[in-house]
Amino acid sequence: MLIDGCGRKVDYLRVSVTERCNFRCLYCMPDKPFSWVPREDLLSFEELFLFIKAAIDEGITKIRITGGEPLLRYDLDSFIGMISNYKSGIDLALTTNGYLLPSLAKKLKNAGLIRLNISLDSLKPEVAQKIAQKDILKDVLSGIDAALKAGLKVKINMVPLKGINEREIVDILDFCKERDIEIRFIEYMKNAMALDELKGLLGKEILEIIKEKYIIKKLGREGSSPSFSYFLEDGYKFGLIDPHKHDFCESCNRIRLTAEGHLIPCLYFDEAMSIKEAVKAKDIPKAVEILKTVLKDKPKENRWDNENGESSSRAFYETGG
Ligand code: SAM
C-alpha cells in the first residue's frame, strides 16, 4: 500500500501519454505550444508500462489514461491491453475529447478499457467550434454513440464558461440524463496556458442555473473523488468538481505521470521528479524509490498561484487535467 507524507492512501495513477491535442480549447490549449516535447523524449508504451507494473505492485488500483488527447498516440489500444492483462480488477479509464472514438471505441473496449470520460462543452456546432477552435461537434457526438454502443461506461465532462456555454448547462444535463450517463460539471481553473480573459462559473453558480429547472438534492463526495454528487428528484445523479472550495485535498488519492516521465504529486504544485532515467535503465527499485519520495512530499493542500488569482502554472494538457 502507498501512503503519502500526510497519511493519505494513494491508489490512483493518472498517466498522460501525450501533450499533443487535435483541439485548441480556449481553457486548455488555445494556441499550439511554441514547441512540442520531441517524440524521442517521450517514454515508450513499454517504458511507461514498466513503471505502471511497479506502481500496481505497490498498491495502485485505479489508472486513468489522459493527455493532451490520448487517442492521438498510435496503438493506444495495445497499451491498454498491456495494463488490463497485467492484473485483473484494475479500474482502467480514459479521458478523451471523443473525436477519434468512432473508429477506436470498439478496439479500446476489446483491449480491456472499462470507463471513458468524454469532454462535451456545447451541443451547438458554432459554440463547440468557438471553444475547440475546430468544427468538432458531429464527430464528438458520434464518438459518444460509438462508446456507448461498444459497451463502455461513459461520463461526460463540461467546463461552463461565462458568456460562452453557460446557458447550455441544463441542455447538456438533459442530453446526458436522456442517455442515462453521468455528467460532471468542472469549474474552470485558471492556468498558465489558457486564454487570459476567460471566466468560468463557480460551482454555486452552476447549481443555481440547474435549480431554475430542477429541484436538486445534495449527496456528497463518493470516496476520494473530487466530484461532489447531486441528485435530481427522479434519481438522476450528476457531479460537480469545484476545486476552488479546496475541500477534497484531505482525501486526495492521486498522483500523475507525464509522457516525459515526470511524476507530479499535485496539479497545483510546480515540483516533480523524473522516473525517466530509472525506467530507461530498467532500474525498477530506483523508480519505486522516486515514487515513494514524491509521495512523501505530496502537498497537504492545493498550492495555487494566488498572486494571479488561484492559477496553476502548469499546462493542463501536460498533466492531463
Ligand atoms: N483531451 C482530453 C479531453 O479533452 O478530455 C483529455 C485531456 S483534458 C486536459 C482532461 C480534462 O481536463 C478535460 O475534461 C478538460 O475539460 C479538463 N480541463 C482542461 N483544462 C481545464 C481548465 N482550465 N479548467 C478545468 N478543466 C480543464
mmCIF file of C-alpha atoms and ligand atoms in Angstrom:
data_model
loop_
_atom_site.group_PDB
_atom_site.id
_atom_site.type_symbol
_atom_site.label_atom_id
_atom_site.label_comp_id
_atom_site.label_asym_id
_atom_site.label_seq_id
_atom_site.Cartn_x
_atom_site.Cartn_y
_atom_site.Cartn_z
ATOM 1 C CA MET A 1 0.000 0.000 0.000
ATOM 2 C CA LEU A 2 1.219 3.504 -0.841
ATOM 3 C CA ILE A 3 0.818 6.112 1.906
ATOM 4 C CA ASP A 4 1.901 9.714 1.413
ATOM 5 C CA GLY A 5 3.611 12.060 3.868
ATOM 6 C CA CYS A 6 0.212 13.245 5.170
ATOM 7 C CA GLY A 7 -1.013 9.704 5.849
ATOM 8 C CA ARG A 8 -3.315 9.521 2.796
ATOM 9 C CA LYS A 9 -3.608 6.248 0.888
ATOM 10 C CA VAL A 10 -2.607 6.787 -2.749
ATOM 11 C CA ASP A 11 -4.084 4.215 -5.122
ATOM 12 C CA TYR A 12 -4.870 6.245 -8.253
ATOM 13 C CA LEU A 13 -2.380 6.956 -11.055
ATOM 14 C CA ARG A 14 -3.204 9.289 -13.947
ATOM 15 C CA VAL A 15 -0.969 8.772 -16.956
ATOM 16 C CA SER A 16 -0.717 11.449 -19.634
ATOM 17 C CA VAL A 17 0.507 9.681 -22.776
ATOM 18 C CA THR A 18 0.946 12.797 -24.912
ATOM 19 C CA GLU A 19 0.686 16.554 -24.532
ATOM 20 C CA ARG A 20 -0.421 16.880 -28.175
ATOM 21 C CA CYS A 21 -4.041 17.565 -28.947
ATOM 22 C CA ASN A 22 -6.191 17.877 -32.069
ATOM 23 C CA PHE A 23 -8.388 20.570 -30.410
ATOM 24 C CA ARG A 24 -7.367 24.071 -29.318
ATOM 25 C CA CYS A 25 -9.797 24.535 -26.420
ATOM 26 C CA LEU A 26 -9.754 28.067 -25.059
ATOM 27 C CA TYR A 27 -9.444 26.846 -21.465
ATOM 28 C CA CYS A 28 -6.617 24.376 -22.105
ATOM 29 C CA MET A 29 -4.504 24.846 -25.247
ATOM 30 C CA PRO A 30 -5.814 27.898 -27.140
ATOM 31 C CA ASP A 31 -2.578 28.151 -29.145
ATOM 32 C CA LYS A 32 -0.295 25.466 -30.432
ATOM 33 C CA PRO A 33 2.620 25.415 -27.962
ATOM 34 C CA PHE A 34 5.817 27.050 -29.180
ATOM 35 C CA SER A 35 7.336 23.584 -29.318
ATOM 36 C CA TRP A 36 6.149 20.089 -28.529
ATOM 37 C CA VAL A 37 8.246 17.753 -26.436
ATOM 38 C CA PRO A 38 10.224 15.897 -29.147
ATOM 39 C CA ARG A 39 8.853 12.409 -29.708
ATOM 40 C CA GLU A 40 12.224 10.867 -28.790
ATOM 41 C CA ASP A 41 11.896 12.413 -25.306
ATOM 42 C CA LEU A 42 8.612 10.640 -24.627
ATOM 43 C CA LEU A 43 8.609 7.353 -22.802
ATOM 44 C CA SER A 44 7.552 4.457 -24.990
ATOM 45 C CA PHE A 45 4.487 2.428 -24.009
ATOM 46 C CA GLU A 46 6.854 -0.369 -22.896
ATOM 47 C CA GLU A 47 8.718 2.087 -20.630
ATOM 48 C CA LEU A 48 5.522 3.584 -19.211
ATOM 49 C CA PHE A 49 4.268 0.055 -18.614
ATOM 50 C CA LEU A 50 7.416 -0.893 -16.661
ATOM 51 C CA PHE A 51 6.593 1.887 -14.203
ATOM 52 C CA ILE A 52 2.863 1.128 -14.182
ATOM 53 C CA LYS A 53 3.515 -2.526 -13.325
ATOM 54 C CA ALA A 54 5.696 -1.459 -10.389
ATOM 55 C CA ALA A 55 3.076 1.062 -9.267
ATOM 56 C CA ILE A 56 0.371 -1.643 -9.386
ATOM 57 C CA ASP A 57 2.588 -3.980 -7.369
ATOM 58 C CA GLU A 58 2.971 -1.179 -4.789
ATOM 59 C CA GLY A 59 -0.783 -0.627 -4.432
ATOM 60 C CA ILE A 60 -2.171 1.392 -7.370
ATOM 61 C CA THR A 61 -5.633 0.014 -8.233
ATOM 62 C CA LYS A 62 -7.039 2.728 -10.489
ATOM 63 C CA ILE A 63 -5.387 4.037 -13.664
ATOM 64 C CA ARG A 64 -6.645 6.767 -15.959
ATOM 65 C CA ILE A 65 -5.043 7.413 -19.354
ATOM 66 C CA THR A 66 -5.219 11.037 -20.390
ATOM 67 C CA GLY A 67 -3.322 13.745 -22.289
ATOM 68 C CA GLY A 68 -3.281 16.017 -24.408
ATOM 69 C CA GLU A 69 -5.511 13.832 -26.490
ATOM 70 C CA PRO A 70 -4.579 10.224 -25.654
ATOM 71 C CA LEU A 71 -6.248 8.800 -28.772
ATOM 72 C CA LEU A 72 -3.642 10.614 -30.889
ATOM 73 C CA ARG A 73 -0.997 8.239 -29.636
ATOM 74 C CA TYR A 74 -0.694 5.402 -32.118
ATOM 75 C CA ASP A 75 -1.563 1.929 -30.839
ATOM 76 C CA LEU A 76 -3.133 3.124 -27.601
ATOM 77 C CA ASP A 77 -5.297 0.003 -27.502
ATOM 78 C CA SER A 78 -2.234 -2.229 -27.210
ATOM 79 C CA PHE A 79 -1.048 -0.122 -24.236
ATOM 80 C CA ILE A 80 -4.488 -0.510 -22.639
ATOM 81 C CA GLY A 81 -4.189 -4.246 -23.302
ATOM 82 C CA MET A 82 -0.790 -4.441 -21.559
ATOM 83 C CA ILE A 83 -2.258 -2.880 -18.402
ATOM 84 C CA SER A 84 -5.511 -4.817 -18.365
ATOM 85 C CA ASN A 85 -3.716 -8.133 -18.929
ATOM 86 C CA TYR A 86 -1.227 -7.480 -16.120
ATOM 87 C CA LYS A 87 -3.704 -7.679 -13.290
ATOM 88 C CA SER A 88 -7.438 -8.232 -13.234
ATOM 89 C CA GLY A 89 -9.578 -5.853 -11.235
ATOM 90 C CA ILE A 90 -7.613 -2.715 -12.115
ATOM 91 C CA ASP A 91 -10.073 0.118 -12.693
ATOM 92 C CA LEU A 92 -8.890 1.263 -16.103
ATOM 93 C CA ALA A 93 -10.301 4.510 -17.517
ATOM 94 C CA LEU A 94 -9.572 7.054 -20.241
ATOM 95 C CA THR A 95 -10.310 10.765 -20.658
ATOM 96 C CA THR A 96 -10.747 11.914 -24.253
ATOM 97 C CA ASN A 97 -12.301 14.620 -26.387
ATOM 98 C CA GLY A 98 -14.117 11.812 -28.223
ATOM 99 C CA TYR A 99 -13.239 12.950 -31.740
ATOM 100 C CA LEU A 100 -11.478 9.714 -32.741
ATOM 101 C CA LEU A 101 -13.786 7.356 -30.860
ATOM 102 C CA PRO A 102 -15.954 6.381 -33.847
ATOM 103 C CA SER A 103 -13.097 4.250 -35.175
ATOM 104 C CA LEU A 104 -11.452 3.355 -31.856
ATOM 105 C CA ALA A 105 -14.151 2.716 -29.232
ATOM 106 C CA LYS A 106 -14.590 -0.980 -30.010
ATOM 107 C CA LYS A 107 -10.839 -1.644 -30.119
ATOM 108 C CA LEU A 108 -10.403 0.061 -26.739
ATOM 109 C CA LYS A 109 -13.204 -1.965 -25.197
ATOM 110 C CA ASN A 110 -11.756 -5.205 -26.601
ATOM 111 C CA ALA A 111 -8.369 -4.258 -25.150
ATOM 112 C CA GLY A 112 -9.870 -4.081 -21.644
ATOM 113 C CA LEU A 113 -10.885 -0.456 -21.202
ATOM 114 C CA ILE A 114 -13.764 -0.126 -18.770
ATOM 115 C CA ARG A 115 -14.648 3.546 -18.489
ATOM 116 C CA LEU A 116 -14.418 6.705 -20.537
ATOM 117 C CA ASN A 117 -14.826 10.374 -19.688
ATOM 118 C CA ILE A 118 -15.634 12.443 -22.753
ATOM 119 C CA SER A 119 -15.463 16.244 -22.872
ATOM 120 C CA LEU A 120 -18.616 17.879 -24.230
ATOM 121 C CA ASP A 121 -18.837 21.639 -23.729
ATOM 122 C CA SER A 122 -21.662 22.503 -26.112
ATOM 123 C CA LEU A 123 -24.432 20.957 -28.189
ATOM 124 C CA LYS A 124 -24.381 23.883 -30.626
ATOM 125 C CA PRO A 125 -21.973 23.349 -33.520
ATOM 126 C CA GLU A 126 -20.889 27.005 -33.598
ATOM 127 C CA VAL A 127 -20.283 27.196 -29.824
ATOM 128 C CA ALA A 128 -18.395 23.895 -29.808
ATOM 129 C CA GLN A 129 -16.312 25.281 -32.674
ATOM 130 C CA LYS A 130 -15.677 28.528 -30.798
ATOM 131 C CA ILE A 131 -14.399 26.628 -27.737
ATOM 132 C CA ALA A 132 -12.308 23.986 -29.557
ATOM 133 C CA GLN A 133 -11.422 26.281 -32.468
ATOM 134 C CA LYS A 134 -12.398 23.474 -34.837
ATOM 135 C CA ASP A 135 -15.613 22.058 -36.272
ATOM 136 C CA ILE A 136 -15.933 19.108 -33.889
ATOM 137 C CA LEU A 137 -19.462 18.529 -32.677
ATOM 138 C CA LYS A 138 -20.654 15.935 -35.177
ATOM 139 C CA ASP A 139 -17.623 13.710 -34.598
ATOM 140 C CA VAL A 140 -17.733 14.090 -30.808
ATOM 141 C CA LEU A 141 -21.418 13.098 -30.729
ATOM 142 C CA SER A 142 -20.679 10.106 -32.989
ATOM 143 C CA GLY A 143 -17.817 9.271 -30.611
ATOM 144 C CA ILE A 144 -20.180 9.250 -27.625
ATOM 145 C CA ASP A 145 -22.575 6.964 -29.517
ATOM 146 C CA ALA A 146 -19.741 4.648 -30.537
ATOM 147 C CA ALA A 147 -18.514 4.373 -26.929
ATOM 148 C CA LEU A 148 -21.996 3.534 -25.662
ATOM 149 C CA LYS A 149 -22.512 1.022 -28.460
ATOM 150 C CA ALA A 150 -19.179 -0.637 -27.626
ATOM 151 C CA GLY A 151 -20.404 -1.148 -24.050
ATOM 152 C CA LEU A 152 -18.050 1.320 -22.382
ATOM 153 C CA LYS A 153 -19.234 3.159 -19.272
ATOM 154 C CA VAL A 154 -19.373 6.826 -20.244
ATOM 155 C CA LYS A 155 -19.276 10.032 -18.221
ATOM 156 C CA ILE A 156 -19.357 13.497 -19.749
ATOM 157 C CA ASN A 157 -17.193 16.435 -18.590
ATOM 158 C CA MET A 158 -18.320 20.012 -19.217
ATOM 159 C CA VAL A 159 -16.444 23.206 -18.301
ATOM 160 C CA PRO A 160 -19.019 26.057 -18.106
ATOM 161 C CA LEU A 161 -17.611 29.389 -19.285
ATOM 162 C CA LYS A 162 -19.181 32.801 -18.772
ATOM 163 C CA GLY A 163 -20.749 34.263 -21.899
ATOM 164 C CA ILE A 164 -19.872 31.187 -23.979
ATOM 165 C CA ASN A 165 -21.689 27.987 -22.976
ATOM 166 C CA GLU A 166 -23.221 28.802 -19.571
ATOM 167 C CA ARG A 167 -26.796 28.748 -20.948
ATOM 168 C CA GLU A 168 -26.252 25.164 -22.120
ATOM 169 C CA ILE A 169 -25.686 23.687 -18.666
ATOM 170 C CA VAL A 170 -29.241 22.334 -18.448
ATOM 171 C CA ASP A 171 -29.307 21.233 -22.110
ATOM 172 C CA ILE A 172 -26.184 19.142 -21.608
ATOM 173 C CA LEU A 173 -27.515 17.786 -18.318
ATOM 174 C CA ASP A 174 -30.706 16.737 -20.157
ATOM 175 C CA PHE A 175 -28.694 15.243 -23.034
ATOM 176 C CA CYS A 176 -26.871 13.033 -20.509
ATOM 177 C CA LYS A 177 -29.995 12.252 -18.489
ATOM 178 C CA GLU A 178 -31.775 11.005 -21.636
ATOM 179 C CA ARG A 179 -28.874 8.630 -22.286
ATOM 180 C CA ASP A 180 -28.533 7.677 -18.611
ATOM 181 C CA ILE A 181 -24.922 8.812 -18.498
ATOM 182 C CA GLU A 182 -23.461 10.911 -15.699
ATOM 183 C CA ILE A 183 -22.352 14.478 -16.311
ATOM 184 C CA ARG A 184 -19.691 16.203 -14.264
ATOM 185 C CA PHE A 185 -19.516 19.983 -14.381
ATOM 186 C CA ILE A 186 -15.942 21.163 -13.840
ATOM 187 C CA GLU A 187 -15.156 24.649 -12.574
ATOM 188 C CA TYR A 188 -12.830 26.377 -14.995
ATOM 189 C CA MET A 189 -9.359 26.508 -13.441
ATOM 190 C CA LYS A 190 -7.166 29.359 -14.463
ATOM 191 C CA ASN A 191 -3.808 28.157 -15.723
ATOM 192 C CA ALA A 192 -0.704 29.373 -17.454
ATOM 193 C CA MET A 193 -1.741 28.387 -20.982
ATOM 194 C CA ALA A 194 -5.471 29.189 -21.022
ATOM 195 C CA LEU A 195 -6.869 32.288 -22.674
ATOM 196 C CA ASP A 196 -6.324 35.218 -20.292
ATOM 197 C CA GLU A 197 -9.761 36.829 -20.404
ATOM 198 C CA LEU A 198 -11.665 33.567 -19.889
ATOM 199 C CA LYS A 199 -14.020 33.370 -16.883
ATOM 200 C CA GLY A 200 -15.602 30.191 -15.572
ATOM 201 C CA LEU A 201 -18.669 29.664 -13.432
ATOM 202 C CA LEU A 202 -18.239 28.739 -9.793
ATOM 203 C CA GLY A 203 -19.926 25.584 -8.550
ATOM 204 C CA LYS A 204 -22.658 27.514 -6.767
ATOM 205 C CA GLU A 205 -23.441 29.460 -9.968
ATOM 206 C CA ILE A 206 -23.710 26.193 -11.914
ATOM 207 C CA LEU A 207 -26.104 24.789 -9.300
ATOM 208 C CA GLU A 208 -28.227 27.973 -9.381
ATOM 209 C CA ILE A 209 -28.737 27.547 -13.140
ATOM 210 C CA ILE A 210 -29.741 23.881 -12.718
ATOM 211 C CA LYS A 211 -32.161 24.880 -9.940
ATOM 212 C CA GLU A 212 -34.038 27.094 -12.425
ATOM 213 C CA LYS A 213 -35.391 23.836 -13.891
ATOM 214 C CA TYR A 214 -34.851 21.107 -11.307
ATOM 215 C CA ILE A 215 -35.050 20.515 -7.576
ATOM 216 C CA ILE A 216 -31.685 19.104 -6.564
ATOM 217 C CA LYS A 217 -30.550 17.145 -3.521
ATOM 218 C CA LYS A 218 -27.008 17.014 -2.235
ATOM 219 C CA LEU A 219 -25.493 13.549 -1.956
ATOM 220 C CA GLY A 220 -21.835 14.214 -1.096
ATOM 221 C CA ARG A 221 -18.410 13.104 -2.159
ATOM 222 C CA GLU A 222 -18.064 9.460 -3.070
ATOM 223 C CA GLY A 223 -14.828 8.017 -1.748
ATOM 224 C CA SER A 224 -11.794 10.030 -2.778
ATOM 225 C CA SER A 225 -13.432 11.531 -5.852
ATOM 226 C CA PRO A 226 -13.023 15.290 -6.318
ATOM 227 C CA SER A 227 -16.558 15.245 -7.702
ATOM 228 C CA PHE A 228 -19.428 16.168 -5.367
ATOM 229 C CA SER A 229 -22.603 14.290 -6.292
ATOM 230 C CA TYR A 230 -26.157 15.654 -6.519
ATOM 231 C CA PHE A 231 -29.495 14.017 -7.324
ATOM 232 C CA LEU A 232 -32.473 15.294 -9.263
ATOM 233 C CA GLU A 233 -35.869 14.318 -7.884
ATOM 234 C CA ASP A 234 -36.222 11.461 -10.378
ATOM 235 C CA GLY A 235 -32.977 9.923 -9.074
ATOM 236 C CA TYR A 236 -30.670 11.067 -11.885
ATOM 237 C CA LYS A 237 -27.210 11.725 -10.445
ATOM 238 C CA PHE A 238 -24.725 14.355 -11.617
ATOM 239 C CA GLY A 239 -21.382 15.613 -10.310
ATOM 240 C CA LEU A 240 -19.652 18.911 -9.682
ATOM 241 C CA ILE A 241 -15.893 19.347 -9.457
ATOM 242 C CA ASP A 242 -15.232 22.573 -7.609
ATOM 243 C CA PRO A 243 -11.558 22.822 -6.654
ATOM 244 C CA HIS A 244 -11.989 26.479 -5.662
ATOM 245 C CA LYS A 245 -13.550 25.159 -2.433
ATOM 246 C CA HIS A 246 -10.303 23.316 -1.545
ATOM 247 C CA ASP A 247 -12.122 20.637 0.382
ATOM 248 C CA PHE A 248 -11.035 17.495 -1.380
ATOM 249 C CA CYS A 249 -7.288 17.655 -0.743
ATOM 250 C CA GLU A 250 -7.631 15.830 2.550
ATOM 251 C CA SER A 251 -8.830 12.696 0.756
ATOM 252 C CA CYS A 252 -6.645 13.100 -2.363
ATOM 253 C CA ASN A 253 -5.515 9.659 -3.515
ATOM 254 C CA ARG A 254 -3.881 10.515 -6.826
ATOM 255 C CA ILE A 255 -0.548 11.023 -8.464
ATOM 256 C CA ARG A 256 0.228 11.988 -12.062
ATOM 257 C CA LEU A 257 2.770 10.703 -14.582
ATOM 258 C CA THR A 258 3.517 12.684 -17.748
ATOM 259 C CA ALA A 259 4.547 11.305 -21.125
ATOM 260 C CA GLU A 260 8.102 12.509 -20.419
ATOM 261 C CA GLY A 261 8.273 10.604 -17.159
ATOM 262 C CA HIS A 262 7.627 13.392 -14.666
ATOM 263 C CA LEU A 263 5.862 12.244 -11.522
ATOM 264 C CA ILE A 264 3.677 15.079 -10.272
ATOM 265 C CA PRO A 265 2.166 14.878 -6.783
ATOM 266 C CA CYS A 266 -0.445 17.649 -7.281
ATOM 267 C CA LEU A 267 -1.940 19.585 -10.193
ATOM 268 C CA TYR A 268 -1.243 22.901 -8.467
ATOM 269 C CA PHE A 269 2.325 22.246 -7.459
ATOM 270 C CA ASP A 270 5.407 23.018 -9.526
ATOM 271 C CA GLU A 271 7.760 20.374 -8.237
ATOM 272 C CA ALA A 272 8.042 16.993 -9.914
ATOM 273 C CA MET A 273 10.605 14.188 -10.107
ATOM 274 C CA SER A 274 11.553 12.230 -13.180
ATOM 275 C CA ILE A 275 11.453 8.451 -13.407
ATOM 276 C CA LYS A 276 12.754 8.584 -16.982
ATOM 277 C CA GLU A 277 16.373 7.567 -16.372
ATOM 278 C CA ALA A 278 15.401 4.836 -13.937
ATOM 279 C CA VAL A 279 12.886 3.363 -16.354
ATOM 280 C CA LYS A 280 15.194 3.615 -19.371
ATOM 281 C CA ALA A 281 17.828 1.733 -17.337
ATOM 282 C CA LYS A 282 15.104 -0.767 -16.296
ATOM 283 C CA ASP A 283 16.041 0.085 -12.704
ATOM 284 C CA ILE A 284 12.648 -0.594 -11.136
ATOM 285 C CA PRO A 285 13.796 -0.350 -7.488
ATOM 286 C CA LYS A 286 15.060 3.162 -8.294
ATOM 287 C CA ALA A 287 11.750 4.120 -9.963
ATOM 288 C CA VAL A 288 9.860 2.870 -6.900
ATOM 289 C CA GLU A 289 12.195 4.852 -4.633
ATOM 290 C CA ILE A 290 11.405 8.005 -6.657
ATOM 291 C CA LEU A 291 7.671 7.242 -6.429
ATOM 292 C CA LYS A 292 7.935 6.978 -2.639
ATOM 293 C CA THR A 293 9.947 10.219 -2.382
ATOM 294 C CA VAL A 294 7.345 12.081 -4.444
ATOM 295 C CA LEU A 295 4.596 10.676 -2.224
ATOM 296 C CA LYS A 296 6.433 11.641 0.951
ATOM 297 C CA ASP A 297 6.451 15.248 -0.288
ATOM 298 C CA LYS A 298 2.902 15.316 -1.708
ATOM 299 C CA PRO A 299 1.490 18.650 -0.517
ATOM 300 C CA LYS A 300 -1.257 18.731 2.070
ATOM 301 C CA GLU A 301 -3.355 21.163 0.016
ATOM 302 C CA ASN A 302 -3.645 22.674 -3.468
ATOM 303 C CA ARG A 303 -0.898 25.212 -3.924
ATOM 304 C CA TRP A 304 -2.445 27.598 -6.387
ATOM 305 C CA ASP A 305 -0.507 30.645 -7.541
ATOM 306 C CA ASN A 306 -2.600 33.159 -5.595
ATOM 307 C CA GLU A 307 -0.861 36.249 -6.947
ATOM 308 C CA ASN A 308 -2.524 35.522 -10.264
ATOM 309 C CA GLY A 309 -5.838 34.658 -8.637
ATOM 310 C CA GLU A 310 -5.786 30.911 -7.933
ATOM 311 C CA SER A 311 -3.979 29.881 -11.052
ATOM 312 C CA SER A 312 -1.897 26.827 -11.937
ATOM 313 C CA SER A 313 1.464 27.386 -13.591
ATOM 314 C CA ARG A 314 1.240 24.031 -15.327
ATOM 315 C CA ALA A 315 -0.476 23.384 -18.622
ATOM 316 C CA PHE A 316 -3.403 21.006 -18.182
ATOM 317 C CA TYR A 317 -2.524 19.327 -21.467
ATOM 318 C CA GLU A 318 0.841 18.351 -19.956
ATOM 319 C CA THR A 319 -0.533 16.922 -16.703
ATOM 320 C CA GLY A 320 -3.719 15.508 -18.184
ATOM 321 C CA GLY A 321 -6.083 17.654 -16.114
HETATM 322 N N1 SAM B 1 -8.136 15.654 -24.458
HETATM 323 C C1 SAM B 1 -8.870 15.020 -23.421
HETATM 324 C C2 SAM B 1 -10.176 15.758 -23.156
HETATM 325 O O1 SAM B 1 -10.489 16.688 -23.876
HETATM 326 O O2 SAM B 1 -10.895 15.367 -22.252
HETATM 327 C C3 SAM B 1 -8.085 14.764 -22.140
HETATM 328 C C4 SAM B 1 -7.210 15.829 -21.617
HETATM 329 S S1 SAM B 1 -8.041 17.186 -20.878
HETATM 330 C C5 SAM B 1 -6.660 18.126 -20.309
HETATM 331 C C6 SAM B 1 -8.702 16.461 -19.423
HETATM 332 C C7 SAM B 1 -9.791 17.234 -18.748
HETATM 333 O O3 SAM B 1 -9.261 18.448 -18.282
HETATM 334 C C8 SAM B 1 -10.985 17.589 -19.631
HETATM 335 O O4 SAM B 1 -12.171 17.135 -19.027
HETATM 336 C C9 SAM B 1 -10.981 19.085 -19.674
HETATM 337 O O5 SAM B 1 -12.271 19.605 -19.724
HETATM 338 C C10 SAM B 1 -10.265 19.437 -18.380
HETATM 339 N N2 SAM B 1 -9.631 20.744 -18.401
HETATM 340 C C11 SAM B 1 -8.677 21.182 -19.224
HETATM 341 N N3 SAM B 1 -8.353 22.456 -18.939
HETATM 342 C C12 SAM B 1 -9.136 22.821 -17.907
HETATM 343 C C13 SAM B 1 -9.276 24.015 -17.154
HETATM 344 N N4 SAM B 1 -8.550 25.085 -17.402
HETATM 345 N N5 SAM B 1 -10.176 24.037 -16.150
HETATM 346 C C14 SAM B 1 -10.930 22.945 -15.885
HETATM 347 N N6 SAM B 1 -10.836 21.790 -16.548
HETATM 348 C C15 SAM B 1 -9.953 21.731 -17.550
#
